[in-house]
Amino acid sequence: MSKPRVLLAITVYNGDEIVPRAMHSAAKLRRDTVDIDILMLDDASPQPGFGEEIARLADELGMGYYRTPRNLGIVRNVNLGMLRALEAGYDHVVISNSDVIYPAGLIEQMVAVAATDERIGSVVALSNNVSIYSLPNADPDLFLSTQETVDELTGWLTEAFGTESVDIPAGISFAMLVTTKAMREVGIMDPIFGRGYCEETDWSRRCLGAGLRLVMAPSVFVYHAGQGSTASVGMLKPGHSSVPEHEAILDLRYPDFRTDVQRYFDSGENDRMHAKALAAIVVGAARQYGYAVTTTVLEQGAQDSAMVSLSNGAGGDASGVAEFRGFSSRLEVGVDPLSDVMSLLGQPPSSLTLRTTQPVSAVVAAAAERVGITVHDQRRYPERV
């Protein structure tokens, strides 16, 4: 049986600091279950020497390169990739920005999700910067912008989610798989959206109108810097994250869109996806790197290993928060919070530090003594000065 054929179409406009990084990341994509071709679509980048360097690197990495004779804008540049996928007989095209870092299993996993239902028209990756679906992180550029990190996160998320998908009201084309079957039904992006913004929402609504599904794949995580080229060339007005004129077109064409978005939020599906993803990340980190427990009312900001903070709420009940590389996940703890933490994270902590005089410190210290965990008591030092 032949492997699904996928075209990864990476749109480019300047970006000598970000584009080579994305290309090197794309070159590491696994191809065990899919055939992947990569096409760099350079929209007549004006930066001197940039196009030549990207063309050279594409040749070195075994990728295709095409430079438009003149600047077309994001929408038409994306359409070049979609049309190429249609004409060349691909099963899927992955439309991607160039300010990203991909996990090695990105396309294999997205294709696996798409294969769960023939009605799926598009699959979007989870990210720190994917519009309303973004997984919260304290400082993505600091914590998440390495190949090792996105591979690691995706491993933990894939273990937790498998090929699960979440239905969403609109796709985001920063890293979005589109089936060529869907394109044959609803077409490509509408060039009325000019240089970009809202075109994928319009395309998404046409998909829904045709009875197709739009889904998020929370099993794969892509780092996305965001606005890598659009803000610098004046596409966005100060204080805006979209183009108001394009949003007005959406409101005219799809008056129910904003209601559908609100219904999605009210359903709690986004919150459930985030909670499960964050829990998978902190559990994965704790099992791989270990973790420390601190009784404190202050944020810890753990980086290379997980940190669990325990405190008492206003009602006196214990509460717990686990942190890892800018991610934060609430832990369900009860009257024996240390035992609950060890059960949730699968092993005892590497250390226990008492920093608050709240009752939780005495409870945790007694539990630690029973199981032989060394306690570092710093309660004599004030947490706040």
mmCIF file of C-alpha atoms in Angstrom:
data_model
loop_
_atom_site.group_PDB
_atom_site.id
_atom_site.type_symbol
_atom_site.label_atom_id
_atom_site.label_comp_id
_atom_site.label_asym_id
_atom_site.label_seq_id
_atom_site.Cartn_x
_atom_site.Cartn_y
_atom_site.Cartn_z
ATOM 1 C CA MET A 1 0.000 0.000 0.000
ATOM 2 C CA SER A 2 1.434 3.392 -0.993
ATOM 3 C CA LYS A 3 2.131 6.067 1.589
ATOM 4 C CA PRO A 4 0.042 9.255 1.630
ATOM 5 C CA ARG A 5 1.767 12.008 -0.361
ATOM 6 C CA VAL A 6 2.081 15.359 1.411
ATOM 7 C CA LEU A 7 3.357 18.695 0.156
ATOM 8 C CA LEU A 8 4.710 20.995 2.857
ATOM 9 C CA ALA A 9 4.322 24.495 1.398
ATOM 10 C CA ILE A 10 6.265 27.055 3.455
ATOM 11 C CA THR A 11 5.460 30.668 2.589
ATOM 12 C CA VAL A 12 8.368 33.073 2.856
ATOM 13 C CA TYR A 13 8.863 36.832 2.854
ATOM 14 C CA ASN A 14 12.238 37.996 4.171
ATOM 15 C CA GLY A 15 13.345 36.627 7.529
ATOM 16 C CA ASP A 16 16.998 35.655 7.396
ATOM 17 C CA GLU A 17 16.898 34.856 11.136
ATOM 18 C CA ILE A 18 13.790 32.676 11.106
ATOM 19 C CA VAL A 19 13.470 31.003 7.695
ATOM 20 C CA PRO A 20 16.692 28.912 7.757
ATOM 21 C CA ARG A 21 15.719 27.646 11.205
ATOM 22 C CA ALA A 22 12.330 26.512 9.882
ATOM 23 C CA MET A 23 13.995 24.850 6.890
ATOM 24 C CA HIS A 24 16.440 22.891 9.022
ATOM 25 C CA SER A 25 13.525 21.828 11.225
ATOM 26 C CA ALA A 26 11.485 20.732 8.183
ATOM 27 C CA ALA A 27 14.435 18.669 6.959
ATOM 28 C CA LYS A 28 14.164 16.573 10.156
ATOM 29 C CA LEU A 29 10.533 15.548 9.580
ATOM 30 C CA ARG A 30 9.997 11.802 9.852
ATOM 31 C CA ARG A 31 8.842 10.006 6.702
ATOM 32 C CA ASP A 32 8.228 6.464 7.943
ATOM 33 C CA THR A 33 4.516 6.502 7.098
ATOM 34 C CA VAL A 34 4.254 9.428 4.641
ATOM 35 C CA ASP A 35 6.010 10.717 1.540
ATOM 36 C CA ILE A 36 6.877 14.395 2.004
ATOM 37 C CA ASP A 37 7.992 17.016 -0.483
ATOM 38 C CA ILE A 38 8.899 20.486 0.764
ATOM 39 C CA LEU A 39 8.406 23.628 -1.309
ATOM 40 C CA MET A 40 9.698 27.036 -0.266
ATOM 41 C CA LEU A 41 7.440 29.755 -1.710
ATOM 42 C CA ASP A 42 9.397 33.025 -1.684
ATOM 43 C CA ASP A 43 7.023 35.938 -2.314
ATOM 44 C CA ALA A 44 9.615 38.149 -4.021
ATOM 45 C CA SER A 45 11.463 38.922 -0.783
ATOM 46 C CA PRO A 46 13.221 42.283 -1.258
ATOM 47 C CA GLN A 47 16.008 41.713 1.280
ATOM 48 C CA PRO A 48 19.286 41.760 -0.683
ATOM 49 C CA GLY A 49 20.761 38.302 -1.132
ATOM 50 C CA PHE A 50 17.999 36.618 0.870
ATOM 51 C CA GLY A 51 16.372 34.791 -2.032
ATOM 52 C CA GLU A 52 19.673 33.470 -3.279
ATOM 53 C CA GLU A 53 20.597 32.152 0.164
ATOM 54 C CA ILE A 54 17.235 30.443 0.654
ATOM 55 C CA ALA A 55 17.454 28.892 -2.812
ATOM 56 C CA ARG A 56 20.947 27.596 -2.010
ATOM 57 C CA LEU A 57 19.834 26.162 1.320
ATOM 58 C CA ALA A 58 16.742 24.571 -0.247
ATOM 59 C CA ASP A 59 18.954 22.819 -2.790
ATOM 60 C CA GLU A 60 21.299 21.653 -0.039
ATOM 61 C CA LEU A 61 18.393 20.244 2.021
ATOM 62 C CA GLY A 62 16.592 18.650 -0.897
ATOM 63 C CA MET A 63 13.681 21.091 -0.994
ATOM 64 C CA GLY A 64 11.968 22.872 -3.862
ATOM 65 C CA TYR A 65 12.216 26.647 -4.202
ATOM 66 C CA TYR A 66 10.035 29.059 -6.148
ATOM 67 C CA ARG A 67 10.319 32.835 -6.193
ATOM 68 C CA THR A 68 7.386 34.842 -7.534
ATOM 69 C CA PRO A 69 8.222 37.458 -10.221
ATOM 70 C CA ARG A 70 6.499 40.090 -8.083
ATOM 71 C CA ASN A 71 5.040 40.251 -4.591
ATOM 72 C CA LEU A 72 1.641 38.539 -4.519
ATOM 73 C CA GLY A 73 0.767 38.743 -0.826
ATOM 74 C CA ILE A 74 0.133 35.889 1.585
ATOM 75 C CA VAL A 75 -3.160 34.699 0.121
ATOM 76 C CA ARG A 76 -1.979 34.215 -3.443
ATOM 77 C CA ASN A 77 1.313 32.758 -2.260
ATOM 78 C CA VAL A 78 -0.573 30.177 -0.181
ATOM 79 C CA ASN A 79 -2.731 29.432 -3.211
ATOM 80 C CA LEU A 80 0.377 28.570 -5.208
ATOM 81 C CA GLY A 81 1.075 25.787 -2.724
ATOM 82 C CA MET A 82 -2.521 24.577 -2.727
ATOM 83 C CA LEU A 83 -2.705 24.534 -6.520
ATOM 84 C CA ARG A 84 0.620 22.715 -6.760
ATOM 85 C CA ALA A 85 -0.705 20.023 -4.417
ATOM 86 C CA LEU A 86 -3.837 19.625 -6.524
ATOM 87 C CA GLU A 87 -2.092 19.522 -9.874
ATOM 88 C CA ALA A 88 0.667 17.142 -8.747
ATOM 89 C CA GLY A 89 -1.705 14.609 -7.206
ATOM 90 C CA TYR A 90 -0.820 14.991 -3.517
ATOM 91 C CA ASP A 91 -3.207 13.686 -0.868
ATOM 92 C CA HIS A 92 -2.594 16.615 1.465
ATOM 93 C CA VAL A 93 -0.884 19.974 1.598
ATOM 94 C CA VAL A 94 0.441 21.478 4.814
ATOM 95 C CA ILE A 95 0.269 25.266 4.607
ATOM 96 C CA SER A 96 2.891 26.764 6.885
ATOM 97 C CA ASN A 97 4.409 30.023 7.967
ATOM 98 C CA SER A 98 8.188 30.238 8.055
ATOM 99 C CA ASP A 99 8.570 31.505 11.650
ATOM 100 C CA VAL A 100 8.058 28.061 13.140
ATOM 101 C CA ILE A 101 9.868 25.005 14.476
ATOM 102 C CA TYR A 102 8.245 21.660 13.656
ATOM 103 C CA PRO A 103 8.312 18.483 15.721
ATOM 104 C CA ALA A 104 9.784 15.608 13.731
ATOM 105 C CA GLY A 105 6.484 13.721 13.864
ATOM 106 C CA LEU A 106 4.302 16.630 12.765
ATOM 107 C CA ILE A 107 3.108 15.453 9.371
ATOM 108 C CA GLU A 108 2.898 11.758 10.255
ATOM 109 C CA GLN A 109 0.668 12.617 13.209
ATOM 110 C CA MET A 110 -1.499 15.136 11.342
ATOM 111 C CA VAL A 111 -2.086 12.632 8.525
ATOM 112 C CA ALA A 112 -3.004 9.986 11.114
ATOM 113 C CA VAL A 113 -5.559 12.370 12.635
ATOM 114 C CA ALA A 114 -6.988 13.218 9.199
ATOM 115 C CA ALA A 115 -7.356 9.496 8.462
ATOM 116 C CA THR A 116 -9.722 8.988 11.408
ATOM 117 C CA ASP A 117 -12.632 10.545 9.500
ATOM 118 C CA GLU A 118 -13.013 11.083 5.754
ATOM 119 C CA ARG A 119 -15.053 14.208 6.514
ATOM 120 C CA ILE A 120 -12.039 16.012 8.005
ATOM 121 C CA GLY A 121 -11.033 18.843 5.684
ATOM 122 C CA SER A 122 -8.218 20.379 7.714
ATOM 123 C CA VAL A 123 -6.047 19.626 10.733
ATOM 124 C CA VAL A 124 -4.314 22.359 12.747
ATOM 125 C CA ALA A 125 -1.341 21.782 15.051
ATOM 126 C CA LEU A 126 -1.317 22.945 18.654
ATOM 127 C CA SER A 127 1.025 25.852 19.392
ATOM 128 C CA ASN A 128 1.927 28.669 21.722
ATOM 129 C CA ASN A 129 0.678 31.047 19.013
ATOM 130 C CA VAL A 130 -2.346 29.682 17.172
ATOM 131 C CA SER A 131 -4.964 32.384 17.687
ATOM 132 C CA ILE A 132 -7.765 31.479 20.096
ATOM 133 C CA TYR A 133 -6.471 27.925 20.556
ATOM 134 C CA SER A 134 -3.004 28.932 21.856
ATOM 135 C CA LEU A 135 -1.604 26.876 24.723
ATOM 136 C CA PRO A 136 -0.598 29.431 27.397
ATOM 137 C CA ASN A 137 3.120 29.821 28.089
ATOM 138 C CA ALA A 138 4.931 32.458 30.120
ATOM 139 C CA ASP A 139 7.673 33.168 27.560
ATOM 140 C CA PRO A 140 7.567 31.004 24.405
ATOM 141 C CA ASP A 141 10.635 32.573 22.799
ATOM 142 C CA LEU A 142 12.684 31.759 25.887
ATOM 143 C CA PHE A 143 11.276 28.346 26.769
ATOM 144 C CA LEU A 144 10.063 26.725 23.545
ATOM 145 C CA SER A 145 12.149 27.845 20.574
ATOM 146 C CA THR A 146 14.355 24.770 20.107
ATOM 147 C CA GLN A 147 13.984 21.604 18.068
ATOM 148 C CA GLU A 148 14.580 19.455 21.143
ATOM 149 C CA THR A 149 11.752 21.152 23.040
ATOM 150 C CA VAL A 150 9.057 20.808 20.361
ATOM 151 C CA ASP A 151 10.044 17.160 19.818
ATOM 152 C CA GLU A 152 9.862 16.515 23.541
ATOM 153 C CA LEU A 153 6.511 18.248 24.005
ATOM 154 C CA THR A 154 5.033 16.448 21.030
ATOM 155 C CA GLY A 155 6.163 13.087 22.407
ATOM 156 C CA TRP A 156 4.290 13.693 25.665
ATOM 157 C CA LEU A 157 1.224 15.096 23.885
ATOM 158 C CA THR A 158 1.056 12.219 21.413
ATOM 159 C CA GLU A 159 1.178 9.779 24.299
ATOM 160 C CA ALA A 160 -1.742 11.593 25.939
ATOM 161 C CA PHE A 161 -3.928 12.303 22.884
ATOM 162 C CA GLY A 162 -3.020 9.731 20.228
ATOM 163 C CA THR A 163 -5.148 10.517 17.172
ATOM 164 C CA GLU A 164 -7.811 12.435 19.112
ATOM 165 C CA SER A 165 -9.096 15.602 17.486
ATOM 166 C CA VAL A 166 -11.053 18.631 18.649
ATOM 167 C CA ASP A 167 -13.619 20.226 16.342
ATOM 168 C CA ILE A 168 -12.968 23.948 15.958
ATOM 169 C CA PRO A 169 -14.931 26.802 14.324
ATOM 170 C CA ALA A 170 -12.081 27.851 11.998
ATOM 171 C CA GLY A 171 -8.611 26.674 11.034
ATOM 172 C CA ILE A 172 -5.396 28.662 11.394
ATOM 173 C CA SER A 173 -2.968 28.279 8.510
ATOM 174 C CA PHE A 174 0.277 28.800 10.414
ATOM 175 C CA ALA A 175 0.718 24.989 10.233
ATOM 176 C CA MET A 176 -2.471 23.486 8.819
ATOM 177 C CA LEU A 177 -2.930 20.263 6.892
ATOM 178 C CA VAL A 178 -5.553 20.540 4.139
ATOM 179 C CA THR A 179 -6.809 17.515 2.247
ATOM 180 C CA THR A 180 -6.836 17.846 -1.525
ATOM 181 C CA LYS A 181 -10.293 16.259 -1.380
ATOM 182 C CA ALA A 182 -11.502 19.307 0.565
ATOM 183 C CA MET A 183 -9.878 21.668 -1.925
ATOM 184 C CA ARG A 184 -11.679 19.964 -4.788
ATOM 185 C CA GLU A 185 -14.963 20.567 -2.973
ATOM 186 C CA VAL A 186 -14.527 24.148 -1.755
ATOM 187 C CA GLY A 187 -11.620 25.584 -3.766
ATOM 188 C CA ILE A 188 -8.611 27.565 -2.583
ATOM 189 C CA MET A 189 -8.219 30.808 -0.604
ATOM 190 C CA ASP A 190 -10.181 33.850 -1.781
ATOM 191 C CA PRO A 191 -7.807 36.573 -3.058
ATOM 192 C CA ILE A 192 -10.269 39.243 -1.922
ATOM 193 C CA PHE A 193 -8.338 39.089 1.366
ATOM 194 C CA GLY A 194 -5.401 40.717 -0.377
ATOM 195 C CA ARG A 195 -2.117 40.563 1.473
ATOM 196 C CA GLY A 196 -3.506 38.346 4.216
ATOM 197 C CA TYR A 197 -5.547 37.814 7.404
ATOM 198 C CA CYS A 198 -8.958 36.112 7.596
ATOM 199 C CA GLU A 199 -8.508 34.140 4.374
ATOM 200 C CA GLU A 200 -8.268 30.800 6.203
ATOM 201 C CA THR A 201 -11.386 31.639 8.225
ATOM 202 C CA ASP A 202 -13.304 32.250 5.015
ATOM 203 C CA TRP A 203 -11.976 28.963 3.605
ATOM 204 C CA SER A 204 -12.891 27.188 6.843
ATOM 205 C CA ARG A 205 -16.475 28.422 6.761
ATOM 206 C CA ARG A 206 -16.830 27.160 3.220
ATOM 207 C CA CYS A 207 -15.606 23.772 4.438
ATOM 208 C CA LEU A 208 -18.183 23.669 7.193
ATOM 209 C CA GLY A 209 -20.856 24.657 4.707
ATOM 210 C CA ALA A 210 -19.872 21.650 2.597
ATOM 211 C CA GLY A 211 -20.304 19.311 5.563
ATOM 212 C CA LEU A 212 -16.583 18.919 6.277
ATOM 213 C CA ARG A 213 -14.907 19.015 9.681
ATOM 214 C CA LEU A 214 -12.190 21.382 10.886
ATOM 215 C CA VAL A 215 -10.111 19.906 13.690
ATOM 216 C CA MET A 216 -7.228 20.625 16.018
ATOM 217 C CA ALA A 217 -4.613 17.926 16.633
ATOM 218 C CA PRO A 218 -3.489 18.480 20.239
ATOM 219 C CA SER A 219 -1.003 15.612 19.857
ATOM 220 C CA VAL A 220 1.525 17.792 17.979
ATOM 221 C CA PHE A 221 3.092 21.052 19.150
ATOM 222 C CA VAL A 222 4.667 23.602 16.805
ATOM 223 C CA TYR A 223 6.594 26.596 18.115
ATOM 224 C CA HIS A 224 5.342 29.727 16.333
ATOM 225 C CA ALA A 225 7.027 33.089 16.800
ATOM 226 C CA GLY A 226 4.138 34.933 15.135
ATOM 227 C CA GLN A 227 3.904 37.921 12.807
ATOM 228 C CA GLY A 228 7.371 37.131 11.504
ATOM 229 C CA SER A 229 6.977 39.378 8.468
ATOM 230 C CA THR A 230 3.505 40.899 8.434
ATOM 231 C CA ALA A 231 3.916 43.452 11.198
ATOM 232 C CA SER A 232 7.262 44.701 9.912
ATOM 233 C CA VAL A 233 5.829 45.593 6.484
ATOM 234 C CA GLY A 234 2.854 47.498 7.850
ATOM 235 C CA MET A 235 0.103 44.925 7.242
ATOM 236 C CA LEU A 236 -1.180 45.410 10.774
ATOM 237 C CA LYS A 237 -2.180 48.719 12.273
ATOM 238 C CA PRO A 238 -0.767 49.529 15.732
ATOM 239 C CA GLY A 239 -2.705 47.632 18.382
ATOM 240 C CA HIS A 240 -4.341 45.254 15.894
ATOM 241 C CA SER A 241 -3.851 41.502 15.491
ATOM 242 C CA SER A 242 -5.999 41.314 12.364
ATOM 243 C CA VAL A 243 -7.298 43.520 9.535
ATOM 244 C CA PRO A 244 -10.663 45.132 10.426
ATOM 245 C CA GLU A 245 -11.687 45.450 6.777
ATOM 246 C CA HIS A 246 -11.223 41.721 6.291
ATOM 247 C CA GLU A 247 -13.181 40.944 9.444
ATOM 248 C CA ALA A 248 -16.018 43.044 8.016
ATOM 249 C CA ILE A 249 -16.074 40.758 4.964
ATOM 250 C CA LEU A 250 -16.365 37.731 7.247
ATOM 251 C CA ASP A 251 -19.237 39.348 9.158
ATOM 252 C CA LEU A 252 -21.121 39.959 5.916
ATOM 253 C CA ARG A 253 -20.532 36.484 4.508
ATOM 254 C CA TYR A 254 -20.885 34.486 7.722
ATOM 255 C CA PRO A 255 -23.071 36.345 10.252
ATOM 256 C CA ASP A 256 -23.127 33.250 12.467
ATOM 257 C CA PHE A 257 -19.336 32.938 12.730
ATOM 258 C CA ARG A 258 -18.822 34.943 15.911
ATOM 259 C CA THR A 259 -21.732 33.099 17.544
ATOM 260 C CA ASP A 260 -20.101 29.793 16.635
ATOM 261 C CA VAL A 261 -16.811 30.920 18.159
ATOM 262 C CA GLN A 262 -18.587 31.923 21.375
ATOM 263 C CA ARG A 263 -20.435 28.602 21.407
ATOM 264 C CA TYR A 264 -17.087 26.820 21.087
ATOM 265 C CA PHE A 265 -15.706 28.686 24.105
ATOM 266 C CA ASP A 266 -18.896 28.145 26.108
ATOM 267 C CA SER A 267 -18.670 24.397 25.436
ATOM 268 C CA GLY A 268 -15.471 24.241 27.509
ATOM 269 C CA GLU A 269 -13.765 22.145 24.823
ATOM 270 C CA ASN A 270 -10.861 24.570 24.505
ATOM 271 C CA ASP A 271 -10.319 24.591 28.265
ATOM 272 C CA ARG A 272 -10.475 20.789 28.452
ATOM 273 C CA MET A 273 -7.949 20.446 25.637
ATOM 274 C CA HIS A 274 -5.586 22.888 27.335
ATOM 275 C CA ALA A 275 -5.954 21.250 30.742
ATOM 276 C CA LYS A 276 -5.197 17.793 29.350
ATOM 277 C CA ALA A 277 -2.255 19.090 27.298
ATOM 278 C CA LEU A 278 -0.736 20.976 30.228
ATOM 279 C CA ALA A 279 -1.149 17.973 32.508
ATOM 280 C CA ALA A 280 0.549 15.737 29.922
ATOM 281 C CA ILE A 281 3.473 18.158 29.693
ATOM 282 C CA VAL A 282 4.132 18.501 33.425
ATOM 283 C CA VAL A 283 3.703 14.766 34.013
ATOM 284 C CA GLY A 284 6.074 13.993 31.152
ATOM 285 C CA ALA A 285 8.612 16.486 32.462
ATOM 286 C CA ALA A 286 8.387 15.173 36.022
ATOM 287 C CA ARG A 287 8.922 11.600 34.906
ATOM 288 C CA GLN A 288 11.814 12.457 32.633
ATOM 289 C CA TYR A 289 13.628 15.107 34.658
ATOM 290 C CA GLY A 290 12.241 14.737 38.156
ATOM 291 C CA TYR A 291 10.551 17.493 40.121
ATOM 292 C CA ALA A 292 10.778 19.448 43.331
ATOM 293 C CA VAL A 293 7.997 20.455 45.718
ATOM 294 C CA THR A 294 7.823 23.802 47.464
ATOM 295 C CA THR A 295 5.202 25.140 49.824
ATOM 296 C CA THR A 296 4.923 28.747 48.730
ATOM 297 C CA VAL A 297 2.526 31.471 47.668
ATOM 298 C CA LEU A 298 4.920 32.708 44.972
ATOM 299 C CA GLU A 299 5.323 31.622 41.350
ATOM 300 C CA GLN A 300 8.373 29.431 40.777
ATOM 301 C CA GLY A 301 8.869 29.545 36.986
ATOM 302 C CA ALA A 302 10.537 26.140 36.672
ATOM 303 C CA GLN A 303 12.646 25.527 33.572
ATOM 304 C CA ASP A 304 14.684 22.346 33.140
ATOM 305 C CA SER A 305 12.772 20.269 35.661
ATOM 306 C CA ALA A 306 9.231 20.527 36.977
ATOM 307 C CA MET A 307 8.387 22.485 40.108
ATOM 308 C CA VAL A 308 5.253 21.854 42.172
ATOM 309 C CA SER A 309 3.995 24.647 44.407
ATOM 310 C CA LEU A 310 1.590 23.855 47.255
ATOM 311 C CA SER A 311 -0.348 26.453 49.201
ATOM 312 C CA ASN A 312 -3.617 27.040 51.056
ATOM 313 C CA GLY A 313 -6.475 28.875 49.410
ATOM 314 C CA ALA A 314 -8.785 31.400 51.016
ATOM 315 C CA GLY A 315 -10.964 28.582 52.338
ATOM 316 C CA GLY A 316 -7.997 26.755 53.834
ATOM 317 C CA ASP A 317 -7.973 23.878 51.357
ATOM 318 C CA ALA A 318 -4.662 22.915 49.782
ATOM 319 C CA SER A 319 -4.048 23.702 46.121
ATOM 320 C CA GLY A 320 -1.227 22.693 43.816
ATOM 321 C CA VAL A 321 0.371 24.052 40.659
ATOM 322 C CA ALA A 322 3.023 22.312 38.557
ATOM 323 C CA GLU A 323 5.276 24.393 36.292
ATOM 324 C CA PHE A 324 7.689 23.460 33.516
ATOM 325 C CA ARG A 325 9.351 25.716 30.928
ATOM 326 C CA GLY A 326 6.680 28.375 31.107
ATOM 327 C CA PHE A 327 3.731 25.968 31.230
ATOM 328 C CA SER A 328 1.537 25.787 34.311
ATOM 329 C CA SER A 329 -0.941 23.066 35.268
ATOM 330 C CA ARG A 330 -3.225 22.935 38.277
ATOM 331 C CA LEU A 331 -3.039 19.729 40.306
ATOM 332 C CA GLU A 332 -6.008 18.216 42.145
ATOM 333 C CA VAL A 333 -4.852 17.723 45.720
ATOM 334 C CA GLY A 334 -6.733 16.976 48.928
ATOM 335 C CA VAL A 335 -6.034 16.503 52.615
ATOM 336 C CA ASP A 336 -2.762 14.661 51.865
ATOM 337 C CA PRO A 337 -1.354 16.889 49.088
ATOM 338 C CA LEU A 338 2.110 15.318 48.939
ATOM 339 C CA SER A 339 0.704 11.821 48.374
ATOM 340 C CA ASP A 340 -1.647 13.214 45.729
ATOM 341 C CA VAL A 341 1.254 14.905 43.924
ATOM 342 C CA MET A 342 3.338 11.715 43.968
ATOM 343 C CA SER A 343 0.384 9.746 42.604
ATOM 344 C CA LEU A 344 -0.257 12.262 39.813
ATOM 345 C CA LEU A 345 3.409 12.561 38.792
ATOM 346 C CA GLY A 346 4.280 8.907 39.244
ATOM 347 C CA GLN A 347 7.260 9.229 41.578
ATOM 348 C CA PRO A 348 8.456 11.026 44.728
ATOM 349 C CA PRO A 349 9.988 14.494 44.451
ATOM 350 C CA SER A 350 13.726 15.070 44.375
ATOM 351 C CA SER A 351 13.373 17.613 47.171
ATOM 352 C CA LEU A 352 10.827 19.303 49.421
ATOM 353 C CA THR A 353 11.244 22.888 50.586
ATOM 354 C CA LEU A 354 8.975 24.640 53.085
ATOM 355 C CA ARG A 355 8.773 28.391 52.493
ATOM 356 C CA THR A 356 5.352 29.405 53.751
ATOM 357 C CA THR A 357 3.964 29.298 57.279
ATOM 358 C CA GLN A 358 0.557 28.253 55.984
ATOM 359 C CA PRO A 359 -0.888 25.028 57.451
ATOM 360 C CA VAL A 360 -0.019 23.111 54.261
ATOM 361 C CA SER A 361 3.667 23.192 55.243
ATOM 362 C CA ALA A 362 3.089 21.219 58.443
ATOM 363 C CA VAL A 363 0.876 18.680 56.636
ATOM 364 C CA VAL A 364 3.419 18.157 53.852
ATOM 365 C CA ALA A 365 6.358 17.957 56.272
ATOM 366 C CA ALA A 366 4.619 15.204 58.277
ATOM 367 C CA ALA A 367 3.855 13.255 55.083
ATOM 368 C CA ALA A 368 7.457 13.630 53.876
ATOM 369 C CA GLU A 369 8.788 12.274 57.157
ATOM 370 C CA ARG A 370 6.594 9.176 56.864
ATOM 371 C CA VAL A 371 8.010 8.285 53.423
ATOM 372 C CA GLY A 372 11.591 9.347 54.093
ATOM 373 C CA ILE A 373 11.820 12.514 51.959
ATOM 374 C CA THR A 374 14.348 15.094 53.180
ATOM 375 C CA VAL A 375 12.741 18.413 54.095
ATOM 376 C CA HIS A 376 14.447 21.795 53.709
ATOM 377 C CA ASP A 377 12.717 24.099 56.170
ATOM 378 C CA GLN A 378 13.060 27.760 55.212
ATOM 379 C CA ARG A 379 9.962 29.034 56.999
ATOM 380 C CA ARG A 380 12.030 31.304 59.204
ATOM 381 C CA TYR A 381 12.761 33.479 56.144
ATOM 382 C CA PRO A 382 9.876 35.712 55.045
ATOM 383 C CA GLU A 383 8.567 35.107 51.524
ATOM 384 C CA ARG A 384 7.571 38.719 51.106
ATOM 385 C CA VAL A 385 9.582 41.752 52.186
#
